[in-house]
Amino acid sequence: MRMFHGDVFLGEAEVFPMKQGAEGSLPFPSNEIRISHLSPTSERCPPLAILQTIAPFSVRCKLQAKLMPPHPSLHRLYLTCFNEYKSAVVVVGDEELHLVAMPSKVEKVPCFWCCSVRSGIYAASVGMLNLRCLAIVFDLDETLIVANTMKSFEDRIEMLSRRMDIEDDPVRIAGMSAEIKRYIEDRELLKEFIDTDTVTDNGRIVGTQKEEVLPISGGQERVLRPVIRLPERNAILTRINPEVRDTSVFVKLRPAWEDLRSYLTAKGRKRFEVYVCTMAERDYALEMWRLLDPEANLISSHNLAERVVCVKSGSKKCLQNVFKDKGCHPKMAMVIDDRLQVWDEKDQLRVHVVPAYTPYYAPQAEMANAVPVLCVARNVACNVRGGFFREFDENLLRKVFELMYENELLDLPYAPDVGDYLVCEDTNFAPNNKDVAPIPEGMSGAEVGKRLNGLAYPRDQKQIPSSTRLSDDDGVALRGIPGGTNIQSNGGSLATTPSLFVTVLQEIGRLCESRVEFRSTVSSGKNMQFSVEVLFSNEKIGIGIGKTRDEAQVLAAEKALQNLESNYLSFMAPVAGVLNKDVNKPPGSGNGFLEDITLSEDISMEEPSGSTLKEQDHSKALDRLSSVISLIRELCLEDQHVVFRDQVRDSGSALNGEYHFQAELGGQILGRGIGLNKDFAKLQAAEEALKTLKTTTDPQIKKHLRPMQQLNFPLYPTQRHRETV
C-alpha cells in the first residue's frame, strides 16, 4: 500500500490486519495511507502508552516497509516518530489513525502499529499525561453553593410556616423556627441590597463593588456587575443582570472551598483541569462560577464558554458531553456532585458524591465532622490522582517500553481508569434522616430561570415531604423501578427519590428502637447483578436484585416496607378492628409507618367512610375504641389513667358539626381526634395516644408507663412475626 505525507510520497508498506475476515478489514480509504500531520511531541510518554490509556486495545493493523532498504522519506518518518515520541496521523472522518513507530526484532525495518481514536482526544491527552494532570467536573447548586432570590426566600419561609402550623413535635417546631429565622435574616440583607446597593452587616454598612465580567447572553458590551462580598458569612450578593434589580441573588459558598481550590492549582501547577456541569441557566451558572473562581485560576477566561456546560433540566449529565471539545477522555476525569443518579450510568463510577449543602436547614452539619466535606473531596481527588499515575508509571509505561512490533494485541498492559481509584459509596441518604433537609435549599436547574424571570410555581403544587429532598437538578425518575415510582399522599402523587424507601425504613427502625441494615453482594455470574438484603433487628424482611447497587437497594427497601405493612396489619386487625385497609397498597399509601414523615399541602382528619357513619361502622368503632383503651391500660401503671377531654364547651352540640377530643396522661397531650360522631373522634384520639405511648422517648410520659418486661403483648410487628414463624 502506497504511503504519503500530504502529497509527498514516502514509499510502500505491507499492511497486516489484527483480525481475520471481515472484522480485519483495512481502515485506510482508497487503498492508500495519506498522513495529514504528526502528533504533538510527548515529553515522557510514548504514543502507545497514551493511546492505550484513552483507547485501550484499539490496534487495527500493523505496517512494515515493503522494500529493503526502505525509501529514505519513510525511514526519516520512522526515526522522527520513534525518537521524538510522536505518531503519524491519518484522518478518516471523525477518527484519527495513529501510526506508532515500534522497535522490531529485525534490524533497520521501519514498522508501525496503527491505533484508532476519536479525533482530537489524543492531542488533549498528551499534555495532561505529561503534566500528570487529570480532569475534575463540579456541580454547582447544593454541591458548592446555595443561592436564593427574594422569591425563593419567601416561598421557603411560607412553606416552613405552613409545616409548623400542622406540626405537634416541639423539637421539630423549634428546628423549623430556627430555620425560618436564618432565611429571614438573609432575606433582609438581600432586600437591602436590592433597594440601596448596600447591606448592614453587624452594624457596619457595606457598599457594592463594581466587578467587570464577561458579557451575558453572548453580548459584546462591557458589563459591570454590583457585588458585595461578606467573607465572615461565607456569602456574596450579586445581580445576574445589572440592569434588573429583581435578578439579585444571595449566594452562600460552601465552607473549605478555598482549601479545595488551592489544592487544584498549588504553586501555579495544575493538578486537575477544571470543568463545570450544571442544570442551571447559563448566565446564572457563569456568574456562580465567577464568584467561586474570581481570578480565573481554575478556568481561564478564554476557556470559560467551553468549560461551563449547562445541561437541560431533566436530562442526564454525561462526561462525553462535558468534553465535547475533546479536551479530555472520560477515563481521566472525576466528578464532584451531591447527586449520583443525575449522571449517566456509565459515568457513575467516576462520581464522588458529597452530602448536599444545607446551610439553612443544618448549618452546623458542615463542620460536624473533623474534616469538612470539601476537604474530604480534596483528599479523594489527591488519592485518585496518586493511584492513577502510580498505575500509569509503574505498570503501563514499564510494559509499553518492553513491547516489540512482533507482540500481539493481548500483550498490551492494563490501562488505568479514574473509576478504579474512586470508591463510590451509597451516600445519597443519611442514616435516620437526620441530615436530610425536608425542602431543597436555594435554586436548582430550571428553577433558576423561573426565579430570575419572576415566574412563580403554581400555588397548588404539592408540598415536598419531610423525608426527601427534591430539586430540579434531580430531574429523573426513580432508578430501578420501571416507569418511575410515585408515593401517594392524601390523594396526590409525589415523585420520590431513590433514597425515600430507605429513609422510611430508617425512620421505622428509629421509632421501634431496632437496627436496619442493608447487606449487598455482587453475583459472580455473567450478568454481574447486585443483590441487597434488608435486615430489621437481624431478621431478613426484604431482598432486591438489580443491575446497580442503588436499584437493588430501592427494590429491597420497597419489598421490606410491604412485608412490614403486612405484618403490621396482621397484628392490628385482631386487636383493633382495622377498617377499610387495603393490604395490597404499596408503601406510602397510609400504612401507619409513613404518617409521621409524609406531608402534603392540606392535611385533614376525615371520617374514612364519608360524612355520615352507618350503624355497623359505629358499632365497629365502639368495639375498636374498647380494644384500644384496653391496650392503653396495659401500657400505663395501675394508678395512671389516660383522660379523654371533650374540647367542645357544649357537650350536646359539635363545633362546626364536628366533635373534638384530646387524650391526656399526667397533663401531657398524647393525641387528638376530630369527627362528626363523638365516639369516632374519641377513637381517633385514643389511637394517636396509643401510638405515642408505644414510640415516645419523652421522660415525662415514660414515667407513667410500665417497664417493657411487664407488658403482655408485642409492641412492634416484627416481634409478632418472630413468634409466628
XYZ file of C-alpha atoms in Angstrom:
725
model
C 0.000 0.000 0.000
C 1.402 3.424 -1.027
C 2.184 5.903 1.784
C 2.095 9.721 1.538
C 2.767 12.596 3.937
C 0.459 15.174 2.471
C 1.341 14.933 -1.212
C 4.893 13.671 -0.626
C 5.395 10.026 -1.498
C 7.062 8.036 1.306
C 7.240 4.561 -0.174
C 5.229 1.367 0.061
C 4.245 -0.674 3.116
C 2.729 -4.053 3.728
C -0.389 -3.923 5.942
C -1.389 -6.807 8.211
C -4.842 -6.677 9.875
C -5.004 -7.669 13.559
C -8.146 -9.754 12.970
C -9.104 -12.183 10.257
C -12.126 -11.984 7.961
C -14.487 -9.016 7.623
C -13.539 -7.681 11.082
C -9.964 -7.362 9.897
C -10.751 -5.023 7.012
C -8.156 -2.304 6.493
C -9.153 1.164 7.768
C -7.451 3.214 5.024
C -9.725 4.630 2.293
C -8.775 4.404 -1.388
C -6.173 1.735 -0.575
C -3.549 4.334 0.287
C -2.114 5.712 3.523
C -2.149 9.527 3.475
C -0.662 11.104 6.623
C -2.058 14.563 7.355
C 0.207 15.607 10.258
C 2.362 14.422 13.144
C 1.014 14.390 16.682
C 2.378 16.756 19.365
C 5.671 15.730 20.930
C 5.373 13.835 24.209
C 7.998 14.604 26.821
C 7.758 11.416 28.877
C 5.058 9.146 27.431
C 5.498 7.050 24.277
C 2.486 7.356 21.941
C 1.400 3.745 22.527
C 1.049 4.404 26.280
C -1.171 7.425 25.577
C -3.294 5.529 23.072
C -3.695 2.530 25.373
C -4.917 4.906 28.130
C -7.543 6.706 26.048
C -8.440 3.900 23.598
C -7.471 0.500 25.056
C -6.726 -2.322 22.626
C -7.585 -0.177 19.609
C -4.781 -1.520 17.377
C -6.358 -2.010 13.947
C -3.390 -3.271 11.916
C 0.397 -3.416 11.592
C 2.516 -1.769 8.875
C 6.010 -2.668 7.686
C 8.179 -1.202 4.940
C 7.806 -3.330 1.819
C 11.182 -2.719 0.230
C 14.633 -3.080 1.705
C 16.394 -0.797 2.039
C 13.334 1.370 2.737
C 12.587 4.634 0.992
C 14.620 7.414 2.712
C 11.481 9.510 3.414
C 9.770 6.596 5.139
C 12.908 5.871 7.156
C 13.112 9.543 8.278
C 9.447 9.495 9.307
C 10.027 6.353 11.345
C 13.051 7.772 13.174
C 11.292 11.082 13.881
C 8.269 9.332 15.398
C 10.381 6.851 17.361
C 12.882 9.326 18.837
C 10.543 12.287 19.478
C 7.594 10.331 20.881
C 5.307 11.358 18.016
C 2.820 9.455 15.897
C 1.897 9.904 12.239
C -1.814 10.749 11.971
C -4.208 9.665 9.214
C -7.579 11.435 9.487
C -10.622 9.394 8.404
C -13.867 11.271 9.085
C -14.177 11.860 12.860
C -11.488 9.260 13.549
C -7.734 9.529 13.782
C -5.481 6.604 12.841
C -2.179 6.949 14.696
C 0.835 5.173 13.201
C 3.091 4.365 16.154
C 6.745 3.602 15.427
C 7.640 0.284 17.084
C 11.011 -1.355 17.738
C 11.468 -4.635 15.920
C 13.473 -7.813 16.362
C 14.512 -7.337 12.729
C 17.094 -4.540 12.426
C 16.573 -1.388 10.359
C 12.996 -2.155 9.323
C 10.539 0.786 9.662
C 7.400 -0.707 11.173
C 4.284 0.739 12.827
C 1.207 -0.210 14.815
C -1.970 1.570 13.668
C -4.344 2.610 16.500
C -7.729 4.323 16.083
C -9.015 7.045 18.398
C -11.678 9.752 18.366
C -10.447 12.860 16.569
C -8.784 15.476 18.801
C -8.646 13.465 22.012
C -5.017 12.387 21.572
C -3.660 15.942 21.377
C -5.522 16.917 24.575
C -4.376 13.817 26.447
C -0.674 14.243 25.593
C -0.380 17.429 27.615
C -2.381 16.102 30.562
C -0.389 12.878 30.851
C 2.921 14.701 30.502
C 1.948 17.077 33.317
C 0.402 14.274 35.409
C -2.911 16.089 35.267
C -6.477 14.728 35.370
C -9.866 16.441 34.911
C -12.372 17.292 37.650
C -16.012 18.237 36.977
C -18.012 20.240 39.532
C -21.741 20.569 40.032
C -22.819 23.961 41.428
C -26.136 24.067 43.298
C -26.110 22.323 46.679
C -22.614 20.999 45.914
C -20.515 24.182 46.040
C -23.123 26.915 46.594
C -26.688 27.615 47.673
C -28.326 30.671 46.060
C -31.669 32.395 46.678
C -33.671 35.250 45.191
C -36.320 37.203 47.117
C -38.964 34.934 45.596
C -37.249 31.706 46.622
C -36.643 33.062 50.145
C -40.326 33.946 50.519
C -41.522 30.611 49.161
C -39.366 28.642 51.585
C -40.391 30.789 54.563
C -44.061 30.301 53.626
C -43.637 26.551 53.185
C -41.914 26.151 56.549
C -44.594 28.285 58.239
C -47.333 26.014 56.875
C -45.490 22.964 58.138
C -45.103 24.495 61.589
C -48.868 25.034 61.761
C -49.534 21.289 61.475
C -46.539 20.075 63.485
C -47.005 18.848 67.087
C -43.445 17.831 67.933
C -41.879 20.726 69.902
C -38.368 19.707 68.830
C -39.287 19.867 65.142
C -41.124 23.145 65.682
C -38.035 24.647 67.303
C -35.864 23.453 64.429
C -38.171 24.903 61.788
C -38.411 28.174 63.718
C -34.621 28.494 63.735
C -34.501 27.656 60.032
C -37.088 30.350 59.250
C -35.071 32.838 61.300
C -31.968 32.136 59.194
C -33.959 32.564 55.978
C -35.458 35.862 57.206
C -32.073 37.254 58.233
C -30.548 36.646 54.791
C -33.710 37.782 53.020
C -33.472 41.150 54.786
C -29.873 41.538 53.630
C -30.917 40.741 50.065
C -33.807 43.214 50.241
C -31.466 45.940 51.456
C -29.069 45.113 48.603
C -31.897 45.367 46.063
C -33.170 48.676 47.449
C -29.929 50.517 48.274
C -26.965 48.581 46.822
C -25.694 48.307 50.396
C -26.123 45.904 53.330
C -25.813 46.408 57.074
C -23.690 43.612 58.493
C -23.228 43.647 62.299
C -23.811 47.394 62.397
C -21.380 48.025 59.541
C -22.656 49.394 56.221
C -21.044 47.610 53.278
C -21.351 49.042 49.769
C -21.159 47.347 46.390
C -18.040 46.882 44.308
C -18.351 47.035 40.537
C -16.783 43.912 39.044
C -16.213 43.569 35.314
C -17.485 40.306 33.863
C -17.901 38.630 30.507
C -20.908 39.909 28.525
C -24.083 37.971 29.311
C -26.071 36.086 26.660
C -23.379 36.486 24.022
C -23.411 40.288 24.047
C -20.338 42.364 23.223
C -20.692 45.295 25.631
C -18.611 45.614 28.791
C -20.618 44.500 31.836
C -20.084 45.852 35.367
C -21.871 43.813 37.990
C -22.610 45.132 41.530
C -21.254 42.681 44.113
C -20.979 42.631 47.906
C -18.700 40.017 49.466
C -19.214 39.067 53.119
C -16.352 36.657 53.886
C -17.294 36.349 57.576
C -20.667 34.947 56.496
C -19.186 32.959 53.603
C -21.735 34.828 51.481
C -21.860 37.012 48.373
C -24.642 39.207 46.974
C -24.682 39.744 43.231
C -27.024 40.739 40.394
C -27.182 38.462 37.356
C -28.426 41.263 35.105
C -27.050 44.554 36.483
C -29.954 46.445 34.908
C -32.666 44.379 36.606
C -32.702 44.535 40.415
C -35.046 41.557 40.693
C -32.235 39.322 39.425
C -30.333 39.940 42.661
C -29.142 36.746 44.342
C -27.886 35.876 47.818
C -25.188 33.198 47.494
C -23.704 31.059 50.253
C -20.344 29.437 49.438
C -19.642 26.031 50.898
C -17.003 26.098 53.665
C -13.498 24.843 52.804
C -13.881 25.722 49.111
C -10.618 27.699 49.377
C -8.794 24.573 50.568
C -10.023 22.535 47.613
C -9.362 25.332 45.123
C -5.800 25.902 46.326
C -5.026 22.182 46.031
C -6.132 22.094 42.393
C -3.605 24.778 41.386
C -0.934 24.528 44.077
C 2.244 26.528 43.296
C 0.888 27.515 39.889
C 0.884 23.914 38.670
C -2.400 22.418 37.580
C -3.137 19.078 39.154
C -6.592 18.992 37.514
C -8.233 20.587 34.503
C -11.490 22.004 35.853
C -14.959 21.805 34.287
C -18.477 22.654 35.472
C -21.604 20.664 34.614
C -24.903 22.032 35.908
C -28.600 22.049 35.101
C -28.800 25.764 35.867
C -29.467 28.618 33.439
C -26.266 29.699 31.661
C -25.854 33.343 32.776
C -26.534 32.278 36.364
C -24.032 29.385 36.108
C -21.306 31.633 34.671
C -21.784 34.160 37.477
C -21.804 31.497 40.211
C -18.545 30.091 38.874
C -17.013 33.573 38.640
C -17.775 34.043 42.333
C -16.072 30.733 43.097
C -13.056 31.429 40.854
C -12.788 35.255 40.708
C -9.191 35.299 39.450
C -9.862 32.660 36.757
C -7.107 30.411 38.097
C -9.123 27.217 37.638
C -10.738 28.006 34.286
C -9.176 30.727 32.138
C -11.500 33.326 30.637
C -10.902 32.167 27.056
C -11.867 28.576 28.026
C -14.900 29.531 30.124
C -17.510 29.140 27.388
C -16.455 25.521 26.708
C -15.677 24.517 30.286
C -19.027 25.563 31.864
C -21.550 23.082 30.473
C -25.280 23.642 31.104
C -27.489 20.581 30.718
C -31.219 20.810 30.111
C -33.130 20.142 33.312
C -34.384 16.573 33.365
C -31.618 15.322 31.078
C -28.767 13.099 32.166
C -25.333 14.554 32.761
C -22.673 12.826 30.694
C -18.884 13.198 30.631
C -18.870 12.660 26.857
C -20.949 15.846 26.528
C -18.869 17.735 29.084
C -15.797 17.040 26.929
C -17.486 17.773 23.612
C -14.479 19.961 22.762
C -12.438 16.726 23.161
C -10.396 18.312 25.906
C -10.238 15.140 27.963
C -11.144 11.459 27.921
C -13.843 10.376 30.453
C -11.452 7.723 31.836
C -9.218 10.560 33.062
C -11.972 12.550 34.818
C -13.668 12.536 38.230
C -16.869 14.317 39.269
C -17.872 16.134 42.489
C -21.680 16.210 42.818
C -24.292 15.896 45.552
C -26.396 13.557 43.388
C -25.332 10.349 41.680
C -28.465 9.459 39.724
C -28.351 12.593 37.530
C -25.255 11.151 35.835
C -25.279 8.663 33.007
C -24.858 5.160 34.377
C -21.521 4.575 32.640
C -20.085 7.670 34.379
C -21.372 6.963 37.889
C -18.267 5.020 38.895
C -16.315 8.279 38.455
C -18.576 10.397 40.711
C -17.607 11.331 44.264
C -20.930 12.051 45.968
C -20.886 14.722 48.674
C -23.732 15.435 51.121
C -25.963 18.219 49.861
C -25.038 21.643 51.231
C -27.862 22.749 53.570
C -26.784 25.971 55.327
C -30.309 26.915 56.413
C -31.626 23.526 57.499
C -28.456 22.285 59.221
C -25.717 24.960 59.292
C -23.771 23.037 61.911
C -23.691 19.823 59.838
C -20.961 21.146 57.533
C -18.431 21.350 60.357
C -19.774 18.473 62.453
C -17.026 16.142 61.270
C -13.346 16.669 61.959
C -12.734 17.082 58.203
C -15.091 19.422 56.254
C -16.915 17.983 53.253
C -14.831 19.768 50.622
C -11.606 18.818 52.407
C -12.728 15.211 52.134
C -13.309 15.822 48.423
C -9.806 17.291 48.169
C -8.344 14.191 49.821
C -10.345 11.929 47.498
C -9.057 13.846 44.464
C -5.493 13.548 45.770
C -5.856 9.774 46.233
C -7.422 9.329 42.807
C -4.625 11.239 41.093
C -1.937 9.389 43.032
C -3.433 5.977 42.283
C -3.989 6.724 38.597
C -0.424 7.863 37.865
C 1.134 5.208 40.066
C -0.544 2.590 37.859
C 0.368 4.552 34.720
C 4.066 4.880 35.635
C 4.775 1.585 37.373
C 2.724 -0.740 35.188
C 1.638 0.677 31.856
C 4.749 2.695 30.944
C 7.156 -0.024 32.016
C 5.391 -2.707 29.984
C 4.909 -0.496 26.908
C 8.676 0.085 26.744
C 9.132 -3.705 26.617
C 6.737 -4.243 23.672
C 8.022 -5.019 20.181
C 6.443 -4.866 16.747
C 6.059 -8.659 16.816
C 3.958 -8.688 20.031
C 0.237 -9.427 19.881
C -2.735 -7.330 20.995
C -3.181 -9.321 24.213
C 0.340 -8.362 25.310
C -0.781 -4.779 25.877
C -0.902 -3.824 29.603
C -3.993 -2.761 31.543
C -4.715 0.970 31.341
C -5.795 2.890 34.495
C -9.259 4.455 34.872
C -10.209 7.129 37.426
C -13.128 4.922 38.437
C -10.642 2.304 39.700
C -9.459 4.634 42.452
C -12.697 6.384 43.390
C -14.781 4.213 45.693
C -18.415 5.187 45.049
C -20.414 4.579 48.232
C -24.169 4.935 48.805
C -24.042 8.483 50.155
C -27.333 9.748 48.727
C -29.090 9.380 52.077
C -28.243 9.941 55.707
C -28.994 7.384 58.456
C -32.254 8.038 60.264
C -32.855 11.010 58.000
C -31.161 13.334 60.482
C -29.109 15.308 57.967
C -31.513 15.484 55.043
C -33.253 18.802 54.514
C -37.062 18.479 54.177
C -37.155 21.015 51.320
C -34.487 21.852 48.735
C -32.435 24.890 49.626
C -31.582 27.587 47.122
C -32.348 27.164 43.435
C -31.528 24.349 41.044
C -31.954 23.555 37.391
C -34.903 25.090 35.572
C -35.946 26.831 38.792
C -33.175 29.394 38.285
C -34.690 30.733 35.087
C -38.136 30.890 36.675
C -36.846 32.705 39.758
C -34.785 35.241 37.821
C -37.620 35.903 35.384
C -40.115 36.388 38.201
C -42.136 33.296 37.396
C -43.692 31.601 40.399
C -44.614 27.958 40.686
C -48.342 27.145 40.682
C -49.916 27.630 44.097
C -51.443 24.165 44.052
C -48.061 22.480 43.754
C -47.743 19.682 46.294
C -45.554 20.333 49.307
C -42.405 18.264 49.407
C -42.473 15.526 52.039
C -40.186 15.868 55.027
C -38.457 12.591 54.262
C -36.934 13.617 50.937
C -35.221 16.458 49.175
C -36.280 17.168 45.623
C -34.843 19.679 43.214
C -34.919 20.343 39.516
C -31.324 19.132 39.455
C -32.690 15.706 40.289
C -34.784 15.671 37.155
C -35.020 11.906 36.778
C -37.492 9.172 37.614
C -36.677 6.718 40.330
C -33.979 4.415 39.027
C -34.530 0.707 39.250
C -38.341 0.783 39.085
C -39.858 0.708 35.602
C -41.526 3.969 34.720
C -40.519 5.602 37.998
C -42.367 5.427 41.299
C -44.767 7.819 42.959
C -45.814 7.873 46.562
C -49.453 8.729 47.124
C -50.268 11.116 49.958
C -53.772 12.364 50.675
C -54.878 11.747 47.155
C -51.973 13.480 45.404
C -48.831 11.999 43.929
C -45.353 12.995 44.933
C -42.309 11.972 42.910
C -39.770 10.295 45.144
C -36.004 9.928 45.117
C -34.252 6.559 45.327
C -33.455 7.134 48.995
C -37.056 7.599 50.196
C -37.866 3.935 50.843
C -34.526 3.583 52.590
C -35.211 6.682 54.679
C -38.653 5.388 55.652
C -37.120 2.126 56.841
C -34.535 4.015 58.864
C -37.325 6.078 60.457
C -39.267 2.921 61.340
C -36.132 1.481 62.876
C -35.648 4.610 64.953
C -39.242 4.565 66.198
C -39.030 0.870 67.007
C -35.547 1.202 68.507
C -34.467 -1.511 66.073
C -31.471 -1.665 63.771
C -31.965 -1.535 59.987
C -29.128 -2.974 57.887
C -28.543 -3.303 54.147
C -26.215 -6.086 53.043
C -25.142 -6.138 49.414
C -23.278 -8.661 47.287
C -22.322 -8.861 43.608
C -23.005 -12.063 41.735
C -20.038 -13.670 40.031
C -22.116 -14.627 37.028
C -22.035 -13.141 33.581
C -24.715 -10.511 34.297
C -22.892 -9.036 37.333
C -26.121 -8.265 39.203
C -26.279 -6.735 42.680
C -28.257 -8.346 45.498
C -29.283 -6.389 48.612
C -30.901 -7.835 51.739
C -32.710 -5.752 54.381
C -32.288 -6.861 57.999
C -34.627 -5.498 60.685
C -33.271 -6.386 64.156
C -31.158 -9.092 62.463
C -34.254 -10.556 60.751
C -34.356 -10.578 56.940
C -37.503 -8.770 55.779
C -36.729 -7.958 52.133
C -34.421 -8.658 49.217
C -33.816 -6.853 45.911
C -31.791 -7.700 42.815
C -30.745 -5.129 40.202
C -28.135 -4.114 37.670
C -26.781 -1.459 40.048
C -26.468 -1.358 43.814
C -28.876 1.608 44.021
C -31.503 -0.257 42.014
C -31.190 -3.380 44.174
C -31.345 -1.297 47.347
C -34.525 0.502 46.277
C -36.252 -2.764 45.357
C -35.171 -4.379 48.632
C -36.405 -1.419 50.671
C -39.760 -1.390 48.860
C -40.220 -5.125 49.455
C -39.280 -4.712 53.120
C -41.881 -1.970 53.564
C -44.555 -4.174 52.006
C -43.640 -7.026 54.375
C -43.666 -4.725 57.388
C -47.048 -3.361 56.346
C -48.468 -6.868 56.006
C -47.136 -7.870 59.421
C -48.404 -4.650 60.981
C -51.925 -5.136 59.667
C -51.976 -8.810 60.638
C -51.166 -7.728 64.192
C -53.547 -4.760 64.418
C -56.628 -6.315 62.791
C -57.496 -8.785 65.594
C -56.933 -6.323 68.432
C -58.109 -3.071 66.952
C -60.647 -3.950 64.262
C -58.830 -2.331 61.370
C -61.322 -0.728 58.977
C -61.116 -0.084 55.274
C -57.475 -1.093 54.883
C -56.094 -2.306 51.563
C -53.226 -4.671 52.284
C -52.138 -4.575 48.645
C -51.392 -0.847 48.613
C -47.730 -0.015 48.029
C -45.577 1.645 50.680
C -46.586 5.270 51.166
C -50.318 4.652 50.912
C -51.114 5.244 54.562
C -49.909 2.016 56.116
C -49.203 3.528 59.522
C -45.456 3.893 59.051
C -45.355 6.887 56.715
C -47.744 9.152 58.614
C -45.017 10.895 60.583
C -42.782 11.703 57.635
C -45.038 12.411 54.661
C -46.801 15.747 54.416
C -48.970 17.289 51.747
C -50.337 20.747 51.101
C -53.502 20.035 53.033
C -53.669 17.609 55.940
C -57.045 16.894 57.484
C -58.555 14.195 59.657
C -61.639 12.858 57.948
C -64.046 10.031 58.508
C -62.984 7.045 56.390
C -66.466 6.390 55.071
C -67.767 9.854 54.227
C -69.794 12.453 56.074
C -72.077 10.011 57.967
C -71.395 6.794 59.804
C -73.542 3.790 59.199
C -74.767 1.867 62.232
C -72.455 -1.052 61.578
C -69.483 1.317 61.270
C -70.468 2.953 64.560
C -70.668 -0.442 66.212
C -67.238 -1.411 64.891
C -65.841 1.907 66.080
C -67.122 1.265 69.603
C -65.554 -2.210 69.638
C -62.347 -0.790 68.292
C -62.347 2.001 70.903
C -62.745 -0.567 73.665
C -59.798 -2.584 72.325
C -57.544 0.473 72.005
C -58.367 1.677 75.518
C -57.551 -1.800 76.849
C -54.171 -1.661 75.122
C -53.525 1.787 76.591
C -54.295 0.499 80.098
C -51.823 -2.338 79.571
C -49.108 0.239 78.892
C -49.827 2.510 81.875
C -49.051 1.963 85.542
C -52.030 0.831 87.608
C -52.554 4.207 89.252
C -52.211 6.139 85.996
C -55.077 6.645 83.566
C -55.462 8.378 80.219
C -58.126 11.094 80.369
C -60.265 11.973 77.332
C -61.385 15.595 77.276
C -64.218 16.933 75.121
C -62.906 20.221 73.762
C -66.384 21.464 72.776
C -67.869 23.558 75.579
C -71.447 22.476 74.964
C -71.312 18.676 75.043
C -74.682 18.480 73.380
C -73.579 20.116 70.150
C -70.493 19.914 67.988
C -68.415 22.849 66.851
C -68.988 23.341 63.094
C -70.681 19.940 63.072
C -67.553 18.244 64.475
C -66.501 16.791 67.807
C -63.016 17.431 69.156
C -61.338 15.155 71.724
C -57.856 15.011 73.150
C -56.223 12.257 75.212
C -54.043 13.277 78.183
C -51.768 11.446 80.606
C -50.370 13.297 83.626
C -51.093 16.627 81.964
C -49.288 15.610 78.744
C -51.325 15.599 75.498
C -50.920 12.240 73.769
C -53.347 12.562 70.871
C -56.245 14.471 69.335
C -59.300 13.365 67.390
C -61.907 15.081 65.191
C -65.111 13.556 63.856
C -68.794 14.035 63.135
C -69.504 11.440 65.816
C -68.305 11.774 69.415
C -67.222 8.143 69.674
C -65.292 8.274 66.419
C -63.480 11.467 67.500
C -62.602 9.779 70.779
C -61.358 6.708 68.875
C -59.020 8.831 66.781
C -57.603 10.473 69.900
C -57.177 7.040 71.531
C -55.361 5.572 68.506
C -52.977 8.523 68.338
C -52.392 8.235 72.095
C -51.607 4.515 71.760
C -49.114 5.247 69.027
C -47.489 7.974 71.137
C -47.170 5.685 74.149
C -45.537 2.954 72.085
C -42.921 5.210 70.484
C -42.333 8.028 72.987
C -38.901 8.896 74.317
C -40.263 11.749 76.476
C -39.276 11.036 80.121
C -42.338 12.982 81.353
C -44.569 10.415 79.641
C -42.423 7.325 80.170
C -42.521 7.758 83.943
C -46.244 6.892 83.813
C -45.657 3.665 81.825
C -44.924 0.123 82.856
C -41.449 -1.338 82.231
C -41.160 -3.200 78.908
C -40.717 -6.625 80.510
C -44.122 -6.357 82.247
C -46.102 -5.914 79.023
C -48.298 -8.783 77.847
C -48.411 -8.038 74.117
C -45.852 -7.289 71.375
C -45.222 -3.609 70.657
C -43.885 -3.979 67.133
C -44.883 -6.065 64.136
C -41.547 -7.862 63.900
C -41.989 -9.285 67.412
C -45.243 -10.912 66.415
C -43.671 -12.091 63.172
C -40.867 -13.847 65.023
C -43.383 -15.605 67.283
C -45.407 -16.949 64.366
C -42.529 -18.078 62.160
